PDB file of C-alpha atoms in Angstrom:
ATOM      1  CA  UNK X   1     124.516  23.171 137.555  1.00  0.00           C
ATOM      2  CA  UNK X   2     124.478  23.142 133.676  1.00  0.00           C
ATOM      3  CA  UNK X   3     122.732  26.190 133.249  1.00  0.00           C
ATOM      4  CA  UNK X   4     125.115  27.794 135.873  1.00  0.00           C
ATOM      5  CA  UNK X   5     127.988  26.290 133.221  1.00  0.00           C
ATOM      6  CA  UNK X   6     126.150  27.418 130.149  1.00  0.00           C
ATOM      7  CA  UNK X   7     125.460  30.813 131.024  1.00  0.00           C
ATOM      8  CA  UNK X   8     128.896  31.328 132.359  1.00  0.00           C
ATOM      9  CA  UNK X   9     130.619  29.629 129.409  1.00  0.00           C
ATOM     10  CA  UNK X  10     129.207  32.361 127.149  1.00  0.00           C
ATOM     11  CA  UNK X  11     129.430  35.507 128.697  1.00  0.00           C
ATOM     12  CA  UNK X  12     132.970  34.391 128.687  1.00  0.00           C
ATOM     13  CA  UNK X  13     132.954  33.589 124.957  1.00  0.00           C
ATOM     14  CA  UNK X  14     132.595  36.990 123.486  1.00  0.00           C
ATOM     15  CA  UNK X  15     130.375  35.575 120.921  1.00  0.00           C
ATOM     16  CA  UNK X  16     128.830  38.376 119.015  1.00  0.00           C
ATOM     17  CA  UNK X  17     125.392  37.499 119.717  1.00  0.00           C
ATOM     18  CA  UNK X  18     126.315  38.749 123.262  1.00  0.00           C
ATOM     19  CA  UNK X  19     125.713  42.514 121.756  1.00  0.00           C
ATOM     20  CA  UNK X  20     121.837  41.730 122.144  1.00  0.00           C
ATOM     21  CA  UNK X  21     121.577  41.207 125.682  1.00  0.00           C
ATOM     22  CA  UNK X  22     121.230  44.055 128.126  1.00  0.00           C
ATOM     23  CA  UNK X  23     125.055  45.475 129.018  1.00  0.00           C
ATOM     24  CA  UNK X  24     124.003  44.583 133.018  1.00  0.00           C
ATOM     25  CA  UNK X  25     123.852  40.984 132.188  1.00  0.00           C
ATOM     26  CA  UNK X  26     127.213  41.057 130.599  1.00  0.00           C
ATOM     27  CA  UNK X  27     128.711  43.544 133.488  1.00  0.00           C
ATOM     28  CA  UNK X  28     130.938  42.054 136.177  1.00  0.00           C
ATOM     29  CA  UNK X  29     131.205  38.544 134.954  1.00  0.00           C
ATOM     30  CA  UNK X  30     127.579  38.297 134.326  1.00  0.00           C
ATOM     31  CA  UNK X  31     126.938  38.154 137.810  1.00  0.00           C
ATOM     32  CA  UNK X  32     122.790  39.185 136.919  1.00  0.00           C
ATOM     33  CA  UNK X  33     122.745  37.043 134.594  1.00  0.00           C
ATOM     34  CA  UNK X  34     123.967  34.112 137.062  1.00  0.00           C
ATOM     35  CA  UNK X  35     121.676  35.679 139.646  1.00  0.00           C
ATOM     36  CA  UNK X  36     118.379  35.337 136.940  1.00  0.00           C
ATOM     37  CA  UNK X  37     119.463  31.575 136.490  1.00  0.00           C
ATOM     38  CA  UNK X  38     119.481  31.479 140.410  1.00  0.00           C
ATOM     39  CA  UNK X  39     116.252  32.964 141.077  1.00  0.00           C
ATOM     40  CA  UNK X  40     114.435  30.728 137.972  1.00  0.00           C
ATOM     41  CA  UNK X  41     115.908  27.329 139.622  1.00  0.00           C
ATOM     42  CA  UNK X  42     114.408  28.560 143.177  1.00  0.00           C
ATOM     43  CA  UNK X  43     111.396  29.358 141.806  1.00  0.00           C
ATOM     44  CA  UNK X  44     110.868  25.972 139.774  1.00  0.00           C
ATOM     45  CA  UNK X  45     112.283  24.285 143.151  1.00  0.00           C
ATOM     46  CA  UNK X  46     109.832  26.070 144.960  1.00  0.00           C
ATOM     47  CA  UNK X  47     106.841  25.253 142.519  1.00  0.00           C
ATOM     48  CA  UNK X  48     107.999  21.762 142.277  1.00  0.00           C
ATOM     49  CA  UNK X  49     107.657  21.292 145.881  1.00  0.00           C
ATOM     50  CA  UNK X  50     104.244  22.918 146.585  1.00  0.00           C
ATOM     51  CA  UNK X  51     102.802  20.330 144.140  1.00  0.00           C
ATOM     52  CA  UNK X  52     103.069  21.454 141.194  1.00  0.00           C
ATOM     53  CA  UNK X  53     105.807  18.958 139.530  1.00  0.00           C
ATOM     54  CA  UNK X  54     105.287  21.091 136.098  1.00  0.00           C
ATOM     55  CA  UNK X  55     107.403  23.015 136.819  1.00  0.00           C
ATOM     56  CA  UNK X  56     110.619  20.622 137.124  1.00  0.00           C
ATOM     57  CA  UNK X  57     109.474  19.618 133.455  1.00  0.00           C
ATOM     58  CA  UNK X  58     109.805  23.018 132.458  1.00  0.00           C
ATOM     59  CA  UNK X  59     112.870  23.692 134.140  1.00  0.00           C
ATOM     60  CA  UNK X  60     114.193  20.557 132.698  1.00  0.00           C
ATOM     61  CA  UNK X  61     112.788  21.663 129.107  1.00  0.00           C
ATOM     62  CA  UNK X  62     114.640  25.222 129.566  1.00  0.00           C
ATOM     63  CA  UNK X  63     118.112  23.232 130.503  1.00  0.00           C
ATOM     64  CA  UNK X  64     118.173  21.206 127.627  1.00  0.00           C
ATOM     65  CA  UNK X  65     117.318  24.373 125.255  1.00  0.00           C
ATOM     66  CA  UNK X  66     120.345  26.223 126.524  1.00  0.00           C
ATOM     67  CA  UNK X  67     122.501  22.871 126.010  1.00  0.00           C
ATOM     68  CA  UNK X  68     121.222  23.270 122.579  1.00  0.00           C
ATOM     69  CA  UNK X  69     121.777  26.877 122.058  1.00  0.00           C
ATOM     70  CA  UNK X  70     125.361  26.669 123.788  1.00  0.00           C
ATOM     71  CA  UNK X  71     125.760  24.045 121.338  1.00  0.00           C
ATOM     72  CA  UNK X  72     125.385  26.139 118.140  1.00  0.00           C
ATOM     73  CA  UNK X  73     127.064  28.752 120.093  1.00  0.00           C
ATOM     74  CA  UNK X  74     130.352  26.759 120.841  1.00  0.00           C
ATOM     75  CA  UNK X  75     130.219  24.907 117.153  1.00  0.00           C
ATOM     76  CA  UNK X  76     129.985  27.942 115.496  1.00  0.00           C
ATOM     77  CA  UNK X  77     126.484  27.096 113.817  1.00  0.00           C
ATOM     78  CA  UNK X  78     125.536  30.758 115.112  1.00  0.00           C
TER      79      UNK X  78
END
């Protein structure tokens, strides 16, 4: 759920840094870019499940990253 929050949070921002990504992950809402975060929690679910508990770590590791980065974002720092 946080990385649903994140994500959403700022494409709704209109930070600047939002000029580097790809206009189709802005478009509608940034309904691809909520579909990408989607697809990469199935896919560590998936993993996770078919022994391979790396990949929850990871996942886990790429959560607290975009706390971090939505962080900066919402202080300002970037």
């Amino acid at each position: 759920m946080a990385n649903f929050a994140l994500s959403k949070a700022l494409i709704e921002s209109d930070h600047p840094i939002l000029e580097t990504l790809p206009a189709a992950f802005r478009r509608n809402g940034g309904r691809v870019s909520l579909a990408f975060e989607f697809a990469m929690l199935v896919v560590a679910m998936l993993l996770a499940a078919n022994d391979w508990p790396s990949a929850a770590w990871l996942y886990a590791g790429y959560t607290v990253a975009n706390g971090a980065f939505g962080w900066l974002v919402a202080t300002g720092r970037i």
